[in-house]
CSV table of C-alpha atoms and ligand atoms in Angstrom, one decimal:
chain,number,residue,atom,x,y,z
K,1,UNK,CA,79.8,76.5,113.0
K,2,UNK,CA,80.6,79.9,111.7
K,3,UNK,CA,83.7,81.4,113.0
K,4,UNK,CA,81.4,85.0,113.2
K,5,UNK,CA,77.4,85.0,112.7
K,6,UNK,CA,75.8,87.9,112.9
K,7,UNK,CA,71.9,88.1,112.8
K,8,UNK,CA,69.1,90.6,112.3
K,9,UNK,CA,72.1,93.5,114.1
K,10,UNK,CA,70.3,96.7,114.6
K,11,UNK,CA,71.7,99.7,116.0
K,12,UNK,CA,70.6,102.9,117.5
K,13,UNK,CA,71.3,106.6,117.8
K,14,UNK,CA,69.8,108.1,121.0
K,15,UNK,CA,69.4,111.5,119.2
K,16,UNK,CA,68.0,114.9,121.3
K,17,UNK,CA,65.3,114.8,118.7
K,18,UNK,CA,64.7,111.0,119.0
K,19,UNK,CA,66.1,107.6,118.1
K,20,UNK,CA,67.7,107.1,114.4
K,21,UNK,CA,68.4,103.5,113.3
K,22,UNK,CA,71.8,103.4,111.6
K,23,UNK,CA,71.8,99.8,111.1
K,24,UNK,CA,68.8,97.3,110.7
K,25,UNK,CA,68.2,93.2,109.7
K,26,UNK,CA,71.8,93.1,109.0
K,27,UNK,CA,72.5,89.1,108.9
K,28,UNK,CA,75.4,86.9,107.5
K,29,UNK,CA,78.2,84.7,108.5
K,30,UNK,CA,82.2,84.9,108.2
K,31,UNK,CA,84.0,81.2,107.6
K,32,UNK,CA,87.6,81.0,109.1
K,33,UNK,CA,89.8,82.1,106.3
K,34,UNK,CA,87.2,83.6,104.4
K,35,UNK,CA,87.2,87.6,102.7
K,36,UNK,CA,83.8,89.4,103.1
K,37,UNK,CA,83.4,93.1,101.5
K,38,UNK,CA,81.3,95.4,102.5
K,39,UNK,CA,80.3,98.0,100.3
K,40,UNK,CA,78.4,101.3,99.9
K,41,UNK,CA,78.6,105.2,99.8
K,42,UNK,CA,79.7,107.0,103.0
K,43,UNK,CA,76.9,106.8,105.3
K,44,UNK,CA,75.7,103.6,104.2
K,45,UNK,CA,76.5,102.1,107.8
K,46,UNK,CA,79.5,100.0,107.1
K,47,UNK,CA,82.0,101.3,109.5
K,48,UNK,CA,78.8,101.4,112.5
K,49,UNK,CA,79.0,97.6,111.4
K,50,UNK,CA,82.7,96.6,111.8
K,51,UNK,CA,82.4,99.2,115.2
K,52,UNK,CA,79.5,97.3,115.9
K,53,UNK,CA,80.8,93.6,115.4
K,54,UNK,CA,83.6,94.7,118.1
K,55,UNK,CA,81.4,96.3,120.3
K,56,UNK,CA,83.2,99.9,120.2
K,57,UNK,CA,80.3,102.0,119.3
K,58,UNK,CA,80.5,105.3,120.5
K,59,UNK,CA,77.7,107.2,122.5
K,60,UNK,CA,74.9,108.0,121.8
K,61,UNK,CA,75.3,105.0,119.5
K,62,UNK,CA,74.3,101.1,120.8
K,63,UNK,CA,73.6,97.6,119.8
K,64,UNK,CA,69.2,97.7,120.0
K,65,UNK,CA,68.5,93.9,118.8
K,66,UNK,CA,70.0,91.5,117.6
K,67,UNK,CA,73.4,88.9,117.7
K,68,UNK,CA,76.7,88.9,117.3
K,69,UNK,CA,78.3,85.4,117.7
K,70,UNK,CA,82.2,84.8,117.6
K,71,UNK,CA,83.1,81.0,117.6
K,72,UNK,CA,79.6,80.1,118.6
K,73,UNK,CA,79.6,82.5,121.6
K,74,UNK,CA,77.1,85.6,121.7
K,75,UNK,CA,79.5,88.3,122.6
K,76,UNK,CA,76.8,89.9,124.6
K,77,UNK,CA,77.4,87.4,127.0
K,78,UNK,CA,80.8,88.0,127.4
K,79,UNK,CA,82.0,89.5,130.2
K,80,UNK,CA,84.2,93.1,130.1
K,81,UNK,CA,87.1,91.2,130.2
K,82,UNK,CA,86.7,88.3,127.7
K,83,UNK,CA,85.3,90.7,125.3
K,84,UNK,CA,88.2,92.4,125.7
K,85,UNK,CA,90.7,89.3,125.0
K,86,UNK,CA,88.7,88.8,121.9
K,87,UNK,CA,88.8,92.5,120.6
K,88,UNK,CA,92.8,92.3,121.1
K,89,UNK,CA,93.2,89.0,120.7
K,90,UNK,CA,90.9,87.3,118.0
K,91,UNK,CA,89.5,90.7,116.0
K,92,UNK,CA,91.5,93.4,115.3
K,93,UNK,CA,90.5,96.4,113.0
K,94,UNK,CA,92.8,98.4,110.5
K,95,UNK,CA,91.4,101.6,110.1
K,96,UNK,CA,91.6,104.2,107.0
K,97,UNK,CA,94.4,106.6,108.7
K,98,UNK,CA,97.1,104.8,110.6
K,99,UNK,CA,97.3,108.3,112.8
K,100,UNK,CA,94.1,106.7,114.3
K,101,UNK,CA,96.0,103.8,115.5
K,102,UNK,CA,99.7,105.1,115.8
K,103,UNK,CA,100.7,106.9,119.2
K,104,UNK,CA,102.8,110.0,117.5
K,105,UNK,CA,104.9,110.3,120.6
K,106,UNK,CA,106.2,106.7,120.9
K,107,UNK,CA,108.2,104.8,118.3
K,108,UNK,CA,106.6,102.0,116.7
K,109,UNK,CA,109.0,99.2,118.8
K,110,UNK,CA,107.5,100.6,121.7
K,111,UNK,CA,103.8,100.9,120.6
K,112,UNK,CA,104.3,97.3,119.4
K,113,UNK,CA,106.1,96.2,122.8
K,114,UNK,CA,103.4,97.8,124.4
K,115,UNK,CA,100.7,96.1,122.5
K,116,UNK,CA,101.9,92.6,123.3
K,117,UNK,CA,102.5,93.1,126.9
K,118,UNK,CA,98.9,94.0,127.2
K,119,UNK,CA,98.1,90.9,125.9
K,120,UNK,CA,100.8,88.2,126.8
K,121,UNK,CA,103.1,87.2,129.7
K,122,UNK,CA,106.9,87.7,127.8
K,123,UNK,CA,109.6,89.8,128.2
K,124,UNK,CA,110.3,93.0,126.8
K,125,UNK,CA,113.0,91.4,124.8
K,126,UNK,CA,110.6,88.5,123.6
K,127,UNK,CA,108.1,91.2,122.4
K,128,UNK,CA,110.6,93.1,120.4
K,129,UNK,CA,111.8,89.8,118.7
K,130,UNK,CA,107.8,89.7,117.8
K,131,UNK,CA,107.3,93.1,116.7
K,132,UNK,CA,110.5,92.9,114.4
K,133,UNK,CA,109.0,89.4,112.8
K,134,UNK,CA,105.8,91.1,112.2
K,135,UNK,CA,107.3,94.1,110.3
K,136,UNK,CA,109.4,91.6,108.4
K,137,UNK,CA,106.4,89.9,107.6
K,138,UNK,CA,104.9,93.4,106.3
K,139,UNK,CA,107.9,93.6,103.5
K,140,UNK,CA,109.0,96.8,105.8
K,141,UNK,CA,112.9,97.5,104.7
K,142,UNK,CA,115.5,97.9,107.4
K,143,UNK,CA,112.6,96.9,110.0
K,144,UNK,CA,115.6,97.5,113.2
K,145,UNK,CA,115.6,100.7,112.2
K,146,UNK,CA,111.8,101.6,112.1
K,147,UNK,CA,111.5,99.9,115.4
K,148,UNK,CA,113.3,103.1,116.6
K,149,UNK,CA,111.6,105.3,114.6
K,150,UNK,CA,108.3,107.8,115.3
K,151,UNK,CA,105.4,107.6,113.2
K,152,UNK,CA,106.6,110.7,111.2
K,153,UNK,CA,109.6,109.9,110.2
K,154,UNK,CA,107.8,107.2,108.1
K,155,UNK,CA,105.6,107.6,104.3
K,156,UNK,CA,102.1,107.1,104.3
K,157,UNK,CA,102.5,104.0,102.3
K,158,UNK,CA,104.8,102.8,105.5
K,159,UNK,CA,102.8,104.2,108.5
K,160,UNK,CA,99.8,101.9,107.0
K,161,UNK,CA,102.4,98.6,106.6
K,162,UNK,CA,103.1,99.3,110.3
K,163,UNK,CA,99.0,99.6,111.4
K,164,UNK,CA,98.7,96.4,109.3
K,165,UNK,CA,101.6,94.6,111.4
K,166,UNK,CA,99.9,96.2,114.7
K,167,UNK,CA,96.8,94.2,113.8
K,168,UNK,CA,98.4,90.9,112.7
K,169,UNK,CA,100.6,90.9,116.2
K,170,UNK,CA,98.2,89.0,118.4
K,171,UNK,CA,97.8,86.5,115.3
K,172,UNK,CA,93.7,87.6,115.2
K,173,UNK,CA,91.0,85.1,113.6
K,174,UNK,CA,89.7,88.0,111.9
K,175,UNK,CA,90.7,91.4,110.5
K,176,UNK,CA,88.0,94.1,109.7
K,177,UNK,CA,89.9,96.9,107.7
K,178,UNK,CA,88.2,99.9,107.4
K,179,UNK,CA,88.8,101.5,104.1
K,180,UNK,CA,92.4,100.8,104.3
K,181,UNK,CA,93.9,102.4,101.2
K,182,UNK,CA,91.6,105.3,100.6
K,183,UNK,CA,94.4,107.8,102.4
K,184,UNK,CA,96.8,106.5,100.1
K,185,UNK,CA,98.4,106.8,96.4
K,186,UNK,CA,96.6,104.9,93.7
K,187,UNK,CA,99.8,102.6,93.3
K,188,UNK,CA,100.3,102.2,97.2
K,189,UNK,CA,97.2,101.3,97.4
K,190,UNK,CA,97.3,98.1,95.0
K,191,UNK,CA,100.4,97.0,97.1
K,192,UNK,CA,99.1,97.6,100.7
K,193,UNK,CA,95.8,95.5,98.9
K,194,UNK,CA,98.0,93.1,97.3
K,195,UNK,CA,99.8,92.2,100.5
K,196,UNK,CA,96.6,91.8,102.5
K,197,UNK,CA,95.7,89.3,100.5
K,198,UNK,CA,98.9,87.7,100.7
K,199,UNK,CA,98.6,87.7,104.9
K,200,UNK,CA,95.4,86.6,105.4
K,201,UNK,CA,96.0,83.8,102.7
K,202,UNK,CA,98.7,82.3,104.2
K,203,UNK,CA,97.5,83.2,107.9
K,204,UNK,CA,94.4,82.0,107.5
K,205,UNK,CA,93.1,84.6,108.6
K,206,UNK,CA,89.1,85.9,108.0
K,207,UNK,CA,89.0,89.8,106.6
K,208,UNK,CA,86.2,92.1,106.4
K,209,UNK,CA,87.2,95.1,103.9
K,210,UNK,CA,84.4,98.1,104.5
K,211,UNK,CA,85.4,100.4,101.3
K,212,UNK,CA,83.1,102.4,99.3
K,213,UNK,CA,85.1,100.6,96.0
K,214,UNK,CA,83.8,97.5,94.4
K,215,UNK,CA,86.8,97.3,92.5
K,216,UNK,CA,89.0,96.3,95.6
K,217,UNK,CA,86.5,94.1,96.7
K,218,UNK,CA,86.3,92.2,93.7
K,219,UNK,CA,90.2,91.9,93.7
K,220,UNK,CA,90.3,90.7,97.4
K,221,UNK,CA,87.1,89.2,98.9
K,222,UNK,CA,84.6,86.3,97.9
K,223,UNK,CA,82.0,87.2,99.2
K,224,UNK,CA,80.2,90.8,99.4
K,225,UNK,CA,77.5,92.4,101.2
K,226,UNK,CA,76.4,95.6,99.5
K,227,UNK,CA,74.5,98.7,102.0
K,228,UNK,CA,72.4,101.5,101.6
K,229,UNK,CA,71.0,103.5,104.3
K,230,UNK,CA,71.7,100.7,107.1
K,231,UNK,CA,70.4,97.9,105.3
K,232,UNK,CA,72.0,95.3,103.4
K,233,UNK,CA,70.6,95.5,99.9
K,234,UNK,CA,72.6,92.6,97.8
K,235,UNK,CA,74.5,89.7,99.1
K,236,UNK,CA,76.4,86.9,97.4
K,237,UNK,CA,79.5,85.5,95.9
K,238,UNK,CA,81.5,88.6,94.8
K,239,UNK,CA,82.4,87.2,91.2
K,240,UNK,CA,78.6,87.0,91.0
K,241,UNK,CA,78.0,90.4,92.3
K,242,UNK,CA,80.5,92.2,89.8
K,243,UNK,CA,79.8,90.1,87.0
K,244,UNK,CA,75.8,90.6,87.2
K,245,UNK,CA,74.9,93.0,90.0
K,246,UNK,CA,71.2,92.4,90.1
K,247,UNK,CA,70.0,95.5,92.0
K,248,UNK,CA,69.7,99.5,90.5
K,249,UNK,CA,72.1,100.9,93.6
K,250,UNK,CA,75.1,98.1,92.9
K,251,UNK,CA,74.5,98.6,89.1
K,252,UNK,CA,74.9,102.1,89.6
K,253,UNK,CA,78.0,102.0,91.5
K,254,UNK,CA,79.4,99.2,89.5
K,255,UNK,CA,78.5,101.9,86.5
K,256,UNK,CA,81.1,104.5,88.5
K,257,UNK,CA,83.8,102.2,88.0
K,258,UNK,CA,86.2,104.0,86.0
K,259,UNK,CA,86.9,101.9,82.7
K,260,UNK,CA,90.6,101.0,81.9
K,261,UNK,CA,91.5,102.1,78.3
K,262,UNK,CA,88.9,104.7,78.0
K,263,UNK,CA,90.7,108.0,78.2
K,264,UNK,CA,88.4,110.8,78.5
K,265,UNK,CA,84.9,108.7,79.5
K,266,UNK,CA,83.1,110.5,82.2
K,267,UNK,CA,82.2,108.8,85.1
K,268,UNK,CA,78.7,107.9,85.6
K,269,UNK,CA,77.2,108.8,89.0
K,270,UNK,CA,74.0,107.8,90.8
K,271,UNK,CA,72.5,111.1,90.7
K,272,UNK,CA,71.1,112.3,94.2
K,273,UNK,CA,73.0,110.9,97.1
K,274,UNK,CA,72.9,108.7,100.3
K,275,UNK,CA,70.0,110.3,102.4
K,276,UNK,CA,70.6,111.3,106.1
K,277,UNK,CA,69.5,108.8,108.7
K,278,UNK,CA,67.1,111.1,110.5
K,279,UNK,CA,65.1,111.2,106.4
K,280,UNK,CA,65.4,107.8,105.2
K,281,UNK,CA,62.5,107.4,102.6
K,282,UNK,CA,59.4,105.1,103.1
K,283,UNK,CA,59.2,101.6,100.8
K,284,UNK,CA,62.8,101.5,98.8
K,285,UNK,CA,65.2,103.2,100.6
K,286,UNK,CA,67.0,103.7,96.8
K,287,UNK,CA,63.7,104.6,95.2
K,288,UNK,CA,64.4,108.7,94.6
K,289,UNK,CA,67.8,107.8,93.0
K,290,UNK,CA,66.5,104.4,91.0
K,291,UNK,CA,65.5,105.0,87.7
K,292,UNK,CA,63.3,101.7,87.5
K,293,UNK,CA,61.3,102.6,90.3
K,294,UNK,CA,57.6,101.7,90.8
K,295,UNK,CA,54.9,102.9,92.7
K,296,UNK,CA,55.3,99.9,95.1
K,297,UNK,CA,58.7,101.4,95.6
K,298,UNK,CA,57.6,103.8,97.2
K,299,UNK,CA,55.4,102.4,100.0
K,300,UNK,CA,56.8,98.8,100.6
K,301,UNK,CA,60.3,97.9,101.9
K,302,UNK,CA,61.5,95.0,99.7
K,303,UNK,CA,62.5,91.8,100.9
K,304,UNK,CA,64.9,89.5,100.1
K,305,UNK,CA,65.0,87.6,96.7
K,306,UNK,CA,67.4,85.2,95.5
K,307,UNK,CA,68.7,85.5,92.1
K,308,UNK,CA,71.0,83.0,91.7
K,309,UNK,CA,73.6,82.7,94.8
K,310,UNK,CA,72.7,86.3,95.8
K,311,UNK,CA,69.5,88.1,97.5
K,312,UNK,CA,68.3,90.8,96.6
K,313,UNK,CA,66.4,93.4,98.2
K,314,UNK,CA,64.7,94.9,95.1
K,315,UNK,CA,60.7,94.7,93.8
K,316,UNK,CA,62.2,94.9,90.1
K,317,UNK,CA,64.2,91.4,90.5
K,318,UNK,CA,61.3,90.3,92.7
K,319,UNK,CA,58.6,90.5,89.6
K,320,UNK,CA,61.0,89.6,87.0
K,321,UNK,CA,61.9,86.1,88.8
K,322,UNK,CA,57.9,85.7,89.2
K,323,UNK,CA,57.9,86.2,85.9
K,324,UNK,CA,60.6,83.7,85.1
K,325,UNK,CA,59.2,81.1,87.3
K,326,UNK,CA,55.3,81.8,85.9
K,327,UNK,CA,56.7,81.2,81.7
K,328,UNK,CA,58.8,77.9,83.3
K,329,UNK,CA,55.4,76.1,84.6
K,330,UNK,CA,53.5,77.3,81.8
K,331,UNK,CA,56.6,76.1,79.4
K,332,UNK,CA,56.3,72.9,81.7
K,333,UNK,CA,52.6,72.6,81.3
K,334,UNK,CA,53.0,72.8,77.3
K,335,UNK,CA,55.3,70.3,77.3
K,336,UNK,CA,53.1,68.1,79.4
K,337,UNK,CA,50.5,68.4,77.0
U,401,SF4,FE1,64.5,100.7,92.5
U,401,SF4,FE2,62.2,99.8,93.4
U,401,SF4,FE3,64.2,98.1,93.3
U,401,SF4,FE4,64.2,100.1,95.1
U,401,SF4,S1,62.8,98.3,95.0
U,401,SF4,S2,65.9,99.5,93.8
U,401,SF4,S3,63.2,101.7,93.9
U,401,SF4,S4,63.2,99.1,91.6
């Protein structure tokens, strides 16, 4: 059993000028231990997911079909307050600035104290011992000190350490980080990415990383889902992904990768951009940005292909495997001959 299945999700924004979908067939499964990206453009849906998978969308925003299953259990079933044990408990999200999870008018001993007492039955004194072995843990230096300390007395680079050590404290099952390092300095950001890794590793731990950078994702996860406008649109093994993306949009943004040791390239960009959810076009969502589109593009939606250990939600791959598969049998049937 998957330690988190999620199948066919679909959410929904009750709009004054009717319902948009922001999320739809959106299907896969997390193993304990194991690193899922999740990649697109800003307004691809990825943060509605990981809001979604903990069940903290905001109005007018809601879950309008589909599963969510943690350990088995569908977490629709869950009462207010088991949901709530797992949210704190079993999942916890890291989000892009640690202001959105820091209090700035409480040091981070007592927002950590705090945290656990919600959670367990110990002593204030017990929870501080905790709090100071999960900063130490985080490679924070002098981590006494910071316990006494508000948010702003700390770096960006240290604030994010601290949000990290916030969502290891309950020992979670899973992590979803929300484009983690994006506030942060290029070189902070490798080491905050770095000792992610290094945590979840020897944790255990399962970690969804929602970041609009394949890069990080192929340094990190091993498996990757990538989205455009609320639909999953390539899914696989991330070496595979990066190595061979198979469809136009993860081409494209594998393409925007900045390449080491070629000062002065530009950067090429999928021209266009991500369209709004209210004007999402018919067919191929990607088809007025893809340059191999076809008139089928434009009418049918894609399904999935696979291509190896991915699918693929592209008519292009879809004819070229046909294609594949047609010159094996007649290779077959010459050989039979
Ligand atoms: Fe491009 Fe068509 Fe594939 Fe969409 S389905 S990505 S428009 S080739």
């Amino acid at each position: 059993m998957a330690l988190l299945e999620v199948k066919d999700l679909e959410v929904g924004f009750g709009l004054r000028s009717g319902e948009v979908k922001a999320l739809r067939n959106i299907s896969f499964s997390l193993e304990r231990g194991e690193r899922l990206g999740v990649v697109g453009e800003s307004g691809a849906g990825k943060s509605v997911l990981g809001f979604a998978i903990l069940n903290l969308l905001s109005r007018p925003g809601y879950i309008s079909n589909g599963e969510i299953s943690f350990e088995g259990k569908n977490l629709a079933d869950l009462s207010a307050a088991e949901l709530r044990s797992v949210r704190g408990n079993r999942i916890s999200m890291i989000f892009q600035d640690p202001m959105m999870t820091l209090n700035p008018v409480l040091t981070i001993g007592e927002q950590m104290v705090e945290c656990l007492l919600a959670h367990h039955k110990i002593s204030k004194q017990d929870a501080r011992k905790i709090a100071l072995q999960k900063l130490q843990q985080v490679y924070i230096p002098s981590p006494e000190t910071r316990l006494d300390q508000y948010p702003h007395e700390l770096s960006g680079g240290m604030r994010q350490r601290i949000v990290i050590a916030i969502g290891l404290l309950m020992d979670p099952d899973i992590i979803i980080a929300d484009e983690p390092t994006t506030a942060l300095d290029v070189t902070i950001q490798a080491e905050i990415m770095e000792l992610m890794l290094e945590l979840c590793e020897r944790n255990n731990v399962a970690l969804i990383l929602i970041t609009h950078d394949l890069g990080v994702v192929s340094q990190v996860t091993q498996k990757t889902i990538v989205m455009y406008a609320g639909r999953i649109i390539e899914q696989g093994p991330t070496k595979e992904i990066i190595n061979d993306a198979q469809h136009p949009y993860t081409q494209g943004l594998m393409n925007a990768l900045p390449q080491m040791g070629i000062p002065g390239q530009r950067l090429n960009q999928i021209r266009g951009s991500m369209p709004p959810l209210q004007r999402i076009p018919t067919g191929c969502a990607f088809n007025p940005r893809c340059n191999y589109v076809m008139e089928s593009c434009k009418h049918n939606l894609p399904e999935f292909t696979q291509s190896g250990g991915c699918q693929v939600a592209c008519h292009m791959v879809a004819e070229m495997k046909r294609e594949e598969q047609a010159a094996r049998l007649q290779s077959q049937e010459v050989g039979q001959e």
